C-alpha cells in the first residue's frame, strides 16, 4: 500500500497480506506504519506494505472532543484570573507525534477542575503557549503587562499563572522583581506529571493556589507545588527562593536557604504560615526587563579554561557560580595552572566595566569571599555577592533586572540590598533539608 | 446441564506474572508482605481518554472520592512505581517472553508495539492507568482435538496488591506493581465449563514452558467471560485455581437462569470468584474509552528481536516417556525438578544410562530415593554434590543399584561417601561366600539359602549373579 489517505478519527477495515482483517479508528501514521485504535482500545501498528486493501466504515459511535463551556458564578465575591503559558499542567496527547505537548485551551483546564468554581469565579486567558525552556525576558515582560492589565479589575483577588516547571522559578523571580509592591497574590503553578493522567499533581497544585488566593491577606509572587510525595498538602514558596531540585518528583520545588512561606492543606481547608510576608507596602510599579540586556552564568569546575570565559566579553553582566564559598580556579601553582592568571585577569577586566557577582554551586549556604585568599582576590577584583545567600537563578534574574532599570553603579549597590526577600541575614539551623 | 441448548459461550483470559525484573524499571520482581519502608498517599481523578469520553468504569471509582495509601519497600519499588518518574526502557527479557508465547500460541505479531495506558482508577495503579501493549493476535491452541482461537496476547504491568479497603481510604502494597504480566484472551468459542478448564490448563503449561514465569499462589489468574441465551456477558475474575472453573461457571449460569426465570434483567458486569464458588459484583464492564497511548514509551518494532521458541513442557514430557521409558508420573516430577533446579535429565540420561543403569533408575534416585532418605534421616541431601560421581559408579557397574539407598544414607549423615566401601565383589569372592553358605545350610530350601546369601552380600553383588551361583552349588 502506498500513500493511502487515512483520515484521523475515522474508522477503517484493513485487509493484510496474510489475509487477516483488522478494524479500527485511524490514529496516526509514519512512513512505514499505520496505527489503528482497535475495538479493544489498543493501538496497533501495521506495516503499510502489508496492507492490501482498506475501506472506511461509518461508525456513529465515535465521539469527538466535547467542548467545555465556561460557567461563571457572579454571586461569588472573589474573582481569580488564570493566566496560561502552557507547560505540563496544560498538556494533551499529540496523536500525530505521540508526545505529550503543551497544547491546551484555557477552557479545557477550567473544565477539568470544576472544584475551582466552588472557590471563586474564574476567568482564564492564554498569554502564550510556549515550553518554559523557551521563555526569555520578552515573555517576562509580556506576563508583566498581562498582570498590570488585570490589576485594573479591582474584583480580581489574585492571579494563578500556569507554567512549565523547568524554568518556573526563573519566571517567579523575574515577576517578583518586575512587579514592585504588587498588591495581590500572584501564584505560579506547574505540574510534574501531565494533567492527562489520573495521578497528575496538577489538580491539587491548582486548587491549593486558588484556595490560598481566596483566603489570604498576603500579596507578592509565589510558587505553589506539592510539599511531598503525598497528594495532601502543597507548599507556597516565595518567588525568589525556590529551586527545582528534582527532575521528576511532584515535590521537586524546594525553598532554598529559607523556610517555605506557607503550607496549604486543600482537603482540610487550612493554611499554615511559616514565614512573614515580604513587605509589599508602597506604590505598585511595573519595572520591565530590558530585552537587550545580556547576562551569563559561568559555572566553575576543575580544569576551567580561560577560553570559556572569552565569549562573555560583550555581555552586560555575569553570574559566577563558584565552588564552595564562592571560588574559581585563579591560583598559579605550577606550569599546568599558568592559564589561571588569564581567568583572574578576565574577571578583573569584566568587573571594571560591567557587573559580576558570585553565587555558590553547593546550592545551599552563603557565599563568603573573606575566608580564603582566592575569595579575597575575587572580592578585590570587584566580584559582588560576598555574604549573600541568593540562589544562582535568582541572582541571574536580579542582575538582569537591575541592569535593565538602574545605572551600573546603582545596580552594584542594589545587588546587595534585600529587595524581595531574596537575601536572608540569618542562616537558620532548620533551613537545610527543608 | 446442556450447554449447547443454553447457548453457552465462554472465553478465557489468563494473566501470568513473569519473573526477573519489573517491566519499566530495574526493580526486582519480588512480592513482599512485611512492614513497609515508606508510605505515601494519592488521590486519582478520572480523565478523558483519546476519544474525549470518560470511561464508565473509571468514573465509577472516581465518584467514590477515595484516598489511596501506598506502601513500598526501598529495595523493590522506586519512583517509577510511585509515578514520580517516567518509565525506563521496557524489559527486553519480558518482551522476548511475550514474543515466544505469541509463537507458542500460533499468533500473528503486530508490526509495531505501542504501549497504551488503560485507565484504572480504583487505586490499584499509582499512575491511574495500567501500561499494556498488544503483542500478538489471531492465534489458536488445539486442545483434545478442538481448535480454540486465541484473540490476543498483551504484555502489561501487574497492579498493586490491596492491603485494606476502607470507607474513605484504600491501602495498597506496591511491591507487586509493575511486575510484567502476560494477558492471553481466547475467543468466546469454548463450549463447556470442562473445556474451559482444559484450555486453561493447556495454556498454563505453555506459559511454564517459557521458563520465565513466576510461581506460587496468585502468579497465574484466570478470568472467565461467559454468556447464555437471554443473560448478559459476565466476566468472572480472580480464579486462583483453574480446576475450580467448572463449578464456579455452573453456579453463575444458575444465577443468571434464576434471574431470567424471575423476568429480571441480567446486567453486564465484572464479578469476583469467591472461595465458595459463588460470584459477587465488582464493577461495570470497562470500555475501550479507557485506553490511550503511553507517550513516555517509544514504539517498538518486534521484527528486530530474535525469538527462540522452546519445546513445550507437554512435548518434553512425551519425550521423557517415549524415548527414555519414564512413567508419566515420573516425567511430570522430572520436569518440575528441572524448572526448579535449572537442570536437564536428558543430559544425564545420555551421559550415564547403560546396561547397569536405566534412565528410570537415574530419575528414581534423584526424584524419589534422595528426597525420601533425606526425610527419613532428617538431613538435607544436596544431590548435585554427589550426583555425577555416584551415577558414574552405577553406570560402570562398580556399585550395585541395590546399594543406592545405603550410599545416599551415608551421604546424608556424613556429607560425603567412600564409594570403595560399596564396590561389587569379584566373582571368585562371591562364589567363595556362596559356597560357604550352601555348605553351612545343607538341606535347607533354596529360598532360605538365597536369602542368607543376599543378606551377607547386600549391595555388593548383583542379585542375578548370586542367584545363579546358589543354583550352581545347590546342585
mmCIF file of N, CA and C in Angstrom, chain B residues 17-137:
data_model
loop_
_atom_site.group_PDB
_atom_site.id
_atom_site.type_symbol
_atom_site.label_atom_id
_atom_site.label_comp_id
_atom_site.label_asym_id
_atom_site.label_seq_id
_atom_site.Cartn_x
_atom_site.Cartn_y
_atom_site.Cartn_z
ATOM 1 N N UNK B 17 2.171 -13.722 35.735
ATOM 2 C CA UNK B 17 3.306 -12.885 36.116
ATOM 3 C C UNK B 17 4.609 -13.485 35.599
ATOM 4 N N UNK B 18 5.524 -12.616 35.155
ATOM 5 C CA UNK B 18 6.825 -13.075 34.689
ATOM 6 C C UNK B 18 7.890 -12.762 35.734
ATOM 7 N N UNK B 19 8.875 -13.615 35.812
ATOM 8 C CA UNK B 19 9.934 -13.416 36.805
ATOM 9 C C UNK B 19 11.022 -12.510 36.241
ATOM 10 N N UNK B 20 11.955 -12.126 37.075
ATOM 11 C CA UNK B 20 13.046 -11.262 36.631
ATOM 12 C C UNK B 20 12.906 -9.872 37.216
ATOM 13 N N UNK B 21 12.916 -8.862 36.346
ATOM 14 C CA UNK B 21 12.750 -7.511 36.857
ATOM 15 C C UNK B 21 11.434 -6.928 36.372
ATOM 16 N N UNK B 22 11.091 -5.764 36.892
ATOM 17 C CA UNK B 22 9.812 -5.161 36.532
ATOM 18 C C UNK B 22 9.824 -4.662 35.087
ATOM 19 N N UNK B 23 8.635 -4.400 34.559
ATOM 20 C CA UNK B 23 8.510 -4.125 33.121
ATOM 21 C C UNK B 23 9.160 -2.810 32.715
ATOM 22 N N UNK B 24 9.054 -1.800 33.560
ATOM 23 C CA UNK B 24 9.563 -0.492 33.148
ATOM 24 C C UNK B 24 10.564 0.135 34.109
ATOM 25 N N UNK B 25 11.132 -0.665 35.015
ATOM 26 C CA UNK B 25 12.213 -0.137 35.840
ATOM 27 C C UNK B 25 13.110 -1.303 36.240
ATOM 28 N N UNK B 26 14.145 -0.995 36.974
ATOM 29 C CA UNK B 26 15.131 -2.019 37.296
ATOM 30 C C UNK B 26 14.828 -2.731 38.620
ATOM 31 N N UNK B 27 13.677 -2.473 39.204
ATOM 32 C CA UNK B 27 13.334 -3.120 40.474
ATOM 33 C C UNK B 27 13.116 -4.620 40.246
ATOM 34 N N UNK B 28 13.557 -5.456 41.204
ATOM 35 C CA UNK B 28 13.339 -6.893 41.048
ATOM 36 C C UNK B 28 11.860 -7.244 41.261
ATOM 37 N N UNK B 29 11.421 -8.294 40.574
ATOM 38 C CA UNK B 29 10.039 -8.751 40.721
ATOM 39 C C UNK B 29 9.930 -9.600 41.981
ATOM 40 N N UNK B 30 9.795 -8.916 43.108
ATOM 41 C CA UNK B 30 9.668 -9.614 44.396
ATOM 42 C C UNK B 30 8.407 -9.101 45.078
ATOM 43 N N UNK B 31 7.526 -10.023 45.437
ATOM 44 C CA UNK B 31 6.305 -9.598 46.118
ATOM 45 C C UNK B 31 6.515 -9.731 47.618
ATOM 46 N N UNK B 32 6.364 -8.612 48.326
ATOM 47 C CA UNK B 32 6.595 -8.619 49.774
ATOM 48 C C UNK B 32 5.318 -8.291 50.520
ATOM 49 N N UNK B 33 5.263 -8.785 51.759
ATOM 50 C CA UNK B 33 4.071 -8.512 52.560
ATOM 51 C C UNK B 33 4.421 -8.019 53.951
ATOM 52 N N UNK B 34 5.715 -7.849 54.232
ATOM 53 C CA UNK B 34 6.122 -7.421 55.575
ATOM 54 C C UNK B 34 5.934 -5.910 55.750
ATOM 55 N N UNK B 35 6.346 -5.385 56.877
ATOM 56 C CA UNK B 35 6.124 -3.969 57.179
ATOM 57 C C UNK B 35 6.834 -3.089 56.138
ATOM 58 N N UNK B 36 6.140 -2.091 55.603
ATOM 59 C CA UNK B 36 6.722 -1.285 54.525
ATOM 60 C C UNK B 36 7.809 -0.332 55.022
ATOM 61 N N UNK B 37 8.706 0.072 54.092
ATOM 62 C CA UNK B 37 9.750 1.044 54.411
ATOM 63 C C UNK B 37 9.236 2.474 54.281
ATOM 64 N N UNK B 38 8.265 2.678 53.372
ATOM 65 C CA UNK B 38 7.718 4.023 53.217
ATOM 66 C C UNK B 38 6.256 3.955 52.779
ATOM 67 N N UNK B 39 5.577 5.068 53.003
ATOM 68 C CA UNK B 39 4.147 5.144 52.707
ATOM 69 C C UNK B 39 3.869 6.498 52.060
ATOM 70 N N UNK B 40 3.027 6.530 51.049
ATOM 71 C CA UNK B 40 2.564 7.820 50.535
ATOM 72 C C UNK B 40 1.102 7.716 50.119
ATOM 73 N N UNK B 41 0.453 8.878 50.020
ATOM 74 C CA UNK B 41 -0.982 8.866 49.694
ATOM 75 C C UNK B 41 -1.251 9.637 48.401
ATOM 76 N N UNK B 42 -2.250 9.202 47.705
ATOM 77 C CA UNK B 42 -2.626 9.846 46.441
ATOM 78 C C UNK B 42 -4.142 9.916 46.301
ATOM 79 N N UNK B 43 -4.549 10.833 45.419
ATOM 80 C CA UNK B 43 -5.943 10.900 45.006
ATOM 81 C C UNK B 43 -5.946 10.828 43.496
ATOM 82 N N UNK B 44 -6.861 10.097 42.927
ATOM 83 C CA UNK B 44 -6.887 9.953 41.471
ATOM 84 C C UNK B 44 -8.110 10.653 40.890
ATOM 85 N N UNK B 45 -7.946 11.167 39.683
ATOM 86 C CA UNK B 45 -9.047 11.840 39.004
ATOM 87 C C UNK B 45 -9.298 11.169 37.671
ATOM 88 N N UNK B 46 -10.550 11.008 37.328
ATOM 89 C CA UNK B 46 -10.876 10.451 36.018
ATOM 90 C C UNK B 46 -10.500 11.485 34.972
ATOM 91 N N UNK B 47 -9.867 11.038 33.915
ATOM 92 C CA UNK B 47 -9.560 11.990 32.851
ATOM 93 C C UNK B 47 -10.041 11.443 31.520
ATOM 94 N N UNK B 48 -10.237 12.348 30.603
ATOM 95 C CA UNK B 48 -10.807 11.949 29.312
ATOM 96 C C UNK B 48 -9.811 11.121 28.520
ATOM 97 N N UNK B 49 -10.302 10.093 27.858
ATOM 98 C CA UNK B 49 -9.459 9.261 27.001
ATOM 99 C C UNK B 49 -9.290 9.894 25.639
ATOM 100 N N UNK B 50 -8.726 9.118 24.745
ATOM 101 C CA UNK B 50 -8.402 9.596 23.411
ATOM 102 C C UNK B 50 -9.611 10.162 22.675
ATOM 103 N N UNK B 51 -10.769 9.550 22.889
ATOM 104 C CA UNK B 51 -11.948 9.988 22.157
ATOM 105 C C UNK B 51 -12.729 11.058 22.907
ATOM 106 N N UNK B 52 -12.188 11.523 24.018
ATOM 107 C CA UNK B 52 -12.843 12.612 24.735
ATOM 108 C C UNK B 52 -13.870 12.149 25.752
ATOM 109 N N UNK B 53 -14.117 10.847 25.799
ATOM 110 C CA UNK B 53 -15.089 10.342 26.767
ATOM 111 C C UNK B 53 -14.396 9.853 28.029
ATOM 112 N N UNK B 54 -15.072 10.011 29.144
ATOM 113 C CA UNK B 54 -14.546 9.438 30.377
ATOM 114 C C UNK B 54 -15.101 8.028 30.466
ATOM 115 N N UNK B 55 -14.241 7.062 30.735
ATOM 116 C CA UNK B 55 -14.689 5.676 30.788
ATOM 117 C C UNK B 55 -15.623 5.439 31.972
ATOM 118 N N UNK B 56 -16.671 4.660 31.729
ATOM 119 C CA UNK B 56 -17.698 4.435 32.747
ATOM 120 C C UNK B 56 -17.136 3.764 33.999
ATOM 121 N N UNK B 57 -16.300 2.742 33.762
ATOM 122 C CA UNK B 57 -15.708 2.037 34.904
ATOM 123 C C UNK B 57 -14.796 2.965 35.701
ATOM 124 N N UNK B 58 -14.090 3.863 34.982
ATOM 125 C CA UNK B 58 -13.203 4.805 35.649
ATOM 126 C C UNK B 58 -14.002 5.794 36.484
ATOM 127 N N UNK B 59 -15.115 6.252 35.931
ATOM 128 C CA UNK B 59 -15.956 7.224 36.628
ATOM 129 C C UNK B 59 -16.539 6.638 37.910
ATOM 130 N N UNK B 60 -16.904 5.370 37.838
ATOM 131 C CA UNK B 60 -17.468 4.651 38.972
ATOM 132 C C UNK B 60 -16.544 4.747 40.185
ATOM 133 N N UNK B 61 -15.237 4.605 39.939
ATOM 134 C CA UNK B 61 -14.271 4.687 41.032
ATOM 135 C C UNK B 61 -14.070 6.131 41.481
ATOM 136 N N UNK B 62 -14.045 7.068 40.530
ATOM 137 C CA UNK B 62 -13.812 8.477 40.849
ATOM 138 C C UNK B 62 -14.899 9.005 41.778
ATOM 139 N N UNK B 63 -16.118 8.572 41.542
ATOM 140 C CA UNK B 63 -17.246 9.059 42.357
ATOM 141 C C UNK B 63 -17.066 8.699 43.820
ATOM 142 N N UNK B 64 -16.319 7.632 44.071
ATOM 143 C CA UNK B 64 -16.102 7.232 45.461
ATOM 144 C C UNK B 64 -15.209 8.245 46.185
ATOM 145 N N UNK B 65 -14.444 9.062 45.433
ATOM 146 C CA UNK B 65 -13.617 10.136 46.000
ATOM 147 C C UNK B 65 -12.662 9.660 47.076
ATOM 148 N N UNK B 66 -12.005 8.572 46.809
ATOM 149 C CA UNK B 66 -11.190 7.932 47.846
ATOM 150 C C UNK B 66 -9.765 8.437 47.914
ATOM 151 N N UNK B 67 -9.149 8.244 49.079
ATOM 152 C CA UNK B 67 -7.719 8.464 49.244
ATOM 153 C C UNK B 67 -7.057 7.092 49.137
ATOM 154 N N UNK B 68 -5.948 7.039 48.439
ATOM 155 C CA UNK B 68 -5.227 5.775 48.332
ATOM 156 C C UNK B 68 -3.890 5.879 49.043
ATOM 157 N N UNK B 69 -3.651 4.910 49.917
ATOM 158 C CA UNK B 69 -2.376 4.882 50.629
ATOM 159 C C UNK B 69 -1.527 3.770 50.034
ATOM 160 N N UNK B 70 -0.275 4.090 49.698
ATOM 161 C CA UNK B 70 0.601 3.101 49.083
ATOM 162 C C UNK B 70 1.769 2.775 49.997
ATOM 163 N N UNK B 71 2.008 1.481 50.180
ATOM 164 C CA UNK B 71 3.125 1.021 50.997
ATOM 165 C C UNK B 71 4.203 0.466 50.082
ATOM 166 N N UNK B 72 5.449 0.883 50.298
ATOM 167 C CA UNK B 72 6.531 0.413 49.432
ATOM 168 C C UNK B 72 7.767 0.009 50.201
ATOM 169 N N UNK B 73 8.699 -0.584 49.470
ATOM 170 C CA UNK B 73 9.967 -1.035 50.049
ATOM 171 C C UNK B 73 11.113 -0.417 49.260
ATOM 172 N N UNK B 74 12.153 -0.004 49.957
ATOM 173 C CA UNK B 74 13.262 0.663 49.287
ATOM 174 C C UNK B 74 13.903 -0.231 48.219
ATOM 175 N N UNK B 75 13.958 -1.550 48.471
ATOM 176 C CA UNK B 75 14.686 -2.413 47.536
ATOM 177 C C UNK B 75 13.851 -2.916 46.369
ATOM 178 N N UNK B 76 12.544 -2.761 46.423
ATOM 179 C CA UNK B 76 11.751 -3.336 45.329
ATOM 180 C C UNK B 76 10.710 -2.388 44.745
ATOM 181 N N UNK B 77 10.740 -1.128 45.133
ATOM 182 C CA UNK B 77 9.890 -0.156 44.450
ATOM 183 C C UNK B 77 10.615 1.186 44.409
ATOM 184 N N UNK B 78 10.531 1.844 43.265
ATOM 185 C CA UNK B 78 11.255 3.107 43.087
ATOM 186 C C UNK B 78 10.282 4.196 42.655
ATOM 187 N N UNK B 79 10.803 5.300 42.179
ATOM 188 C CA UNK B 79 9.937 6.417 41.788
ATOM 189 C C UNK B 79 9.048 6.081 40.595
ATOM 190 N N UNK B 80 9.444 5.074 39.792
ATOM 191 C CA UNK B 80 8.586 4.707 38.658
ATOM 192 C C UNK B 80 7.247 4.173 39.170
ATOM 193 N N UNK B 81 7.303 3.271 40.164
ATOM 194 C CA UNK B 81 6.057 2.753 40.739
ATOM 195 C C UNK B 81 5.274 3.857 41.441
ATOM 196 N N UNK B 82 5.986 4.829 42.009
ATOM 197 C CA UNK B 82 5.315 5.934 42.702
ATOM 198 C C UNK B 82 4.758 6.947 41.698
ATOM 199 N N UNK B 83 4.923 6.655 40.418
ATOM 200 C CA UNK B 83 4.544 7.567 39.343
ATOM 201 C C UNK B 83 5.142 8.954 39.562
ATOM 202 N N UNK B 84 6.350 8.984 40.079
ATOM 203 C CA UNK B 84 7.074 10.242 40.192
ATOM 204 C C UNK B 84 8.329 10.201 39.320
ATOM 205 N N UNK B 85 8.328 9.281 38.364
ATOM 206 C CA UNK B 85 9.404 9.205 37.369
ATOM 207 C C UNK B 85 8.832 8.489 36.153
ATOM 208 N N UNK B 86 9.185 8.963 34.954
ATOM 209 C CA UNK B 86 8.682 8.280 33.753
ATOM 210 C C UNK B 86 9.257 6.870 33.642
ATOM 211 N N UNK B 87 8.588 5.992 32.892
ATOM 212 C CA UNK B 87 9.093 4.627 32.739
ATOM 213 C C UNK B 87 10.453 4.596 32.064
ATOM 214 N N UNK B 88 11.275 3.598 32.414
ATOM 215 C CA UNK B 88 12.547 3.388 31.738
ATOM 216 C C UNK B 88 12.279 2.521 30.499
ATOM 217 N N UNK B 89 13.363 1.995 29.902
ATOM 218 C CA UNK B 89 13.195 1.083 28.768
ATOM 219 C C UNK B 89 12.352 -0.116 29.186
ATOM 220 N N UNK B 90 11.601 -0.651 28.234
ATOM 221 C CA UNK B 90 10.831 -1.860 28.510
ATOM 222 C C UNK B 90 11.824 -3.009 28.739
ATOM 223 N N UNK B 91 11.483 -3.920 29.653
ATOM 224 C CA UNK B 91 12.349 -5.072 29.937
ATOM 225 C C UNK B 91 12.431 -5.973 28.709
ATOM 226 N N UNK B 92 13.638 -6.145 28.173
ATOM 227 C CA UNK B 92 13.792 -6.980 26.972
ATOM 228 C C UNK B 92 13.474 -8.439 27.279
ATOM 229 N N UNK B 93 13.778 -8.851 28.507
ATOM 230 C CA UNK B 93 13.510 -10.231 28.905
ATOM 231 C C UNK B 93 11.998 -10.515 28.839
ATOM 232 N N UNK B 94 11.221 -9.570 29.374
ATOM 233 C CA UNK B 94 9.766 -9.746 29.375
ATOM 234 C C UNK B 94 9.218 -9.687 27.953
ATOM 235 N N UNK B 95 9.767 -8.766 27.165
ATOM 236 C CA UNK B 95 9.307 -8.623 25.784
ATOM 237 C C UNK B 95 9.587 -9.900 24.996
ATOM 238 N N UNK B 96 10.777 -10.470 25.195
ATOM 239 C CA UNK B 96 11.125 -11.710 24.493
ATOM 240 C C UNK B 96 10.198 -12.839 24.903
ATOM 241 N N UNK B 97 9.899 -12.924 26.205
ATOM 242 C CA UNK B 97 8.990 -13.979 26.678
ATOM 243 C C UNK B 97 7.612 -13.817 26.027
ATOM 244 N N UNK B 98 7.169 -12.568 25.904
ATOM 245 C CA UNK B 98 5.863 -12.313 25.278
ATOM 246 C C UNK B 98 5.880 -12.774 23.817
ATOM 247 N N UNK B 99 6.976 -12.503 23.129
ATOM 248 C CA UNK B 99 7.069 -12.890 21.714
ATOM 249 C C UNK B 99 7.136 -14.409 21.565
ATOM 250 N N UNK B 100 7.868 -15.064 22.496
ATOM 251 C CA UNK B 100 7.931 -16.531 22.497
ATOM 252 C C UNK B 100 6.530 -17.104 22.694
ATOM 253 N N UNK B 101 5.818 -16.522 23.649
ATOM 254 C CA UNK B 101 4.460 -17.002 23.959
ATOM 255 C C UNK B 101 3.537 -16.809 22.754
ATOM 256 N N UNK B 102 3.706 -15.695 22.062
ATOM 257 C CA UNK B 102 2.889 -15.444 20.864
ATOM 258 C C UNK B 102 3.128 -16.540 19.832
ATOM 259 N N UNK B 103 4.393 -16.952 19.703
ATOM 260 C CA UNK B 103 4.718 -18.034 18.762
ATOM 261 C C UNK B 103 4.080 -19.345 19.207
ATOM 262 N N UNK B 104 4.181 -19.642 20.519
ATOM 263 C CA UNK B 104 3.616 -20.894 21.044
ATOM 264 C C UNK B 104 2.102 -20.934 20.855
ATOM 265 N N UNK B 105 1.483 -19.745 20.804
ATOM 266 C CA UNK B 105 0.031 -19.675 20.625
ATOM 267 C C UNK B 105 -0.328 -19.498 19.143
ATOM 268 N N UNK B 106 0.639 -19.722 18.265
ATOM 269 C CA UNK B 106 0.423 -19.638 16.811
ATOM 270 C C UNK B 106 -0.156 -18.298 16.377
ATOM 271 N N UNK B 107 0.359 -17.215 16.963
ATOM 272 C CA UNK B 107 -0.239 -15.906 16.711
ATOM 273 C C UNK B 107 0.504 -15.142 15.626
ATOM 274 N N UNK B 108 -0.176 -14.118 15.112
ATOM 275 C CA UNK B 108 0.493 -13.134 14.268
ATOM 276 C C UNK B 108 1.003 -12.023 15.184
ATOM 277 N N UNK B 109 2.152 -11.487 14.846
ATOM 278 C CA UNK B 109 2.701 -10.398 15.663
ATOM 279 C C UNK B 109 2.296 -9.060 15.062
ATOM 280 N N UNK B 110 2.040 -8.075 15.920
ATOM 281 C CA UNK B 110 1.808 -6.726 15.383
ATOM 282 C C UNK B 110 3.147 -6.238 14.814
ATOM 283 N N UNK B 111 3.060 -5.392 13.798
ATOM 284 C CA UNK B 111 4.299 -4.906 13.181
ATOM 285 C C UNK B 111 5.004 -3.897 14.059
ATOM 286 N N UNK B 112 4.241 -3.256 14.928
ATOM 287 C CA UNK B 112 4.792 -2.213 15.771
ATOM 288 C C UNK B 112 4.078 -2.253 17.113
ATOM 289 N N UNK B 113 4.848 -2.343 18.178
ATOM 290 C CA UNK B 113 4.241 -2.468 19.507
ATOM 291 C C UNK B 113 4.090 -1.093 20.135
ATOM 292 N N UNK B 114 2.880 -0.736 20.460
ATOM 293 C CA UNK B 114 2.608 0.569 21.059
ATOM 294 C C UNK B 114 2.020 0.348 22.451
ATOM 295 N N UNK B 115 2.732 0.778 23.488
ATOM 296 C CA UNK B 115 2.162 0.651 24.829
ATOM 297 C C UNK B 115 1.038 1.655 25.017
ATOM 298 N N UNK B 116 -0.019 1.201 25.698
ATOM 299 C CA UNK B 116 -1.202 2.032 25.924
ATOM 300 C C UNK B 116 -1.355 2.253 27.425
ATOM 301 N N UNK B 117 -2.111 3.300 27.756
ATOM 302 C CA UNK B 117 -2.500 3.487 29.154
ATOM 303 C C UNK B 117 -3.957 3.065 29.275
ATOM 304 N N UNK B 118 -4.175 2.056 30.118
ATOM 305 C CA UNK B 118 -5.559 1.616 30.361
ATOM 306 C C UNK B 118 -5.977 2.241 31.688
ATOM 307 N N UNK B 119 -6.900 3.179 31.624
ATOM 308 C CA UNK B 119 -7.301 3.909 32.824
ATOM 309 C C UNK B 119 -7.900 2.979 33.870
ATOM 310 N N UNK B 120 -7.311 2.981 35.050
ATOM 311 C CA UNK B 120 -7.788 2.150 36.161
ATOM 312 C C UNK B 120 -7.704 3.021 37.408
ATOM 313 N N UNK B 121 -8.827 3.581 37.860
ATOM 314 C CA UNK B 121 -8.655 4.479 38.997
ATOM 315 C C UNK B 121 -9.264 3.929 40.282
ATOM 316 N N UNK B 122 -9.214 2.596 40.414
ATOM 317 C CA UNK B 122 -9.603 2.012 41.696
ATOM 318 C C UNK B 122 -8.423 2.067 42.678
ATOM 319 N N UNK B 123 -7.324 2.669 42.234
ATOM 320 C CA UNK B 123 -6.170 2.833 43.120
ATOM 321 C C UNK B 123 -5.123 1.746 42.947
ATOM 322 N N UNK B 124 -5.463 0.693 42.233
ATOM 323 C CA UNK B 124 -4.530 -0.435 42.118
ATOM 324 C C UNK B 124 -3.308 -0.101 41.261
ATOM 325 N N UNK B 125 -3.378 0.996 40.536
ATOM 326 C CA UNK B 125 -2.209 1.503 39.809
ATOM 327 C C UNK B 125 -1.965 2.935 40.268
ATOM 328 N N UNK B 126 -0.780 3.209 40.763
ATOM 329 C CA UNK B 126 -0.499 4.532 41.322
ATOM 330 C C UNK B 126 -0.733 5.625 40.273
ATOM 331 N N UNK B 127 -0.353 5.331 39.043
ATOM 332 C CA UNK B 127 -0.484 6.320 37.973
ATOM 333 C C UNK B 127 -1.934 6.567 37.576
ATOM 334 N N UNK B 128 -2.808 5.634 37.922
ATOM 335 C CA UNK B 128 -4.196 5.736 37.484
ATOM 336 C C UNK B 128 -4.413 5.034 36.150
ATOM 337 N N UNK B 129 -3.355 4.408 35.657
ATOM 338 C CA UNK B 129 -3.515 3.592 34.453
ATOM 339 C C UNK B 129 -2.533 2.434 34.487
ATOM 340 N N UNK B 130 -2.864 1.423 33.693
ATOM 341 C CA UNK B 130 -2.008 0.253 33.570
ATOM 342 C C UNK B 130 -1.377 0.319 32.189
ATOM 343 N N UNK B 131 -0.064 0.166 32.117
ATOM 344 C CA UNK B 131 0.589 0.165 30.811
ATOM 345 C C UNK B 131 0.421 -1.210 30.187
ATOM 346 N N UNK B 132 -0.027 -1.246 28.955
ATOM 347 C CA UNK B 132 -0.315 -2.520 28.313
ATOM 348 C C UNK B 132 -0.117 -2.397 26.810
ATOM 349 N N UNK B 133 0.415 -3.444 26.190
ATOM 350 C CA UNK B 133 0.638 -3.413 24.743
ATOM 351 C C UNK B 133 0.178 -4.709 24.108
ATOM 352 N N UNK B 134 -0.458 -4.576 22.961
ATOM 353 C CA UNK B 134 -0.853 -5.741 22.174
ATOM 354 C C UNK B 134 0.398 -6.271 21.477
ATOM 355 N N UNK B 135 0.681 -7.568 21.655
ATOM 356 C CA UNK B 135 1.869 -8.177 21.063
ATOM 357 C C UNK B 135 1.478 -9.088 19.894
ATOM 358 N N UNK B 136 0.484 -9.952 20.163
ATOM 359 C CA UNK B 136 0.074 -10.905 19.124
ATOM 360 C C UNK B 136 -1.437 -10.978 19.012
ATOM 361 N N UNK B 137 -1.922 -11.429 17.842
ATOM 362 C CA UNK B 137 -3.366 -11.573 17.641
ATOM 363 C C UNK B 137 -3.610 -12.766 16.731
#
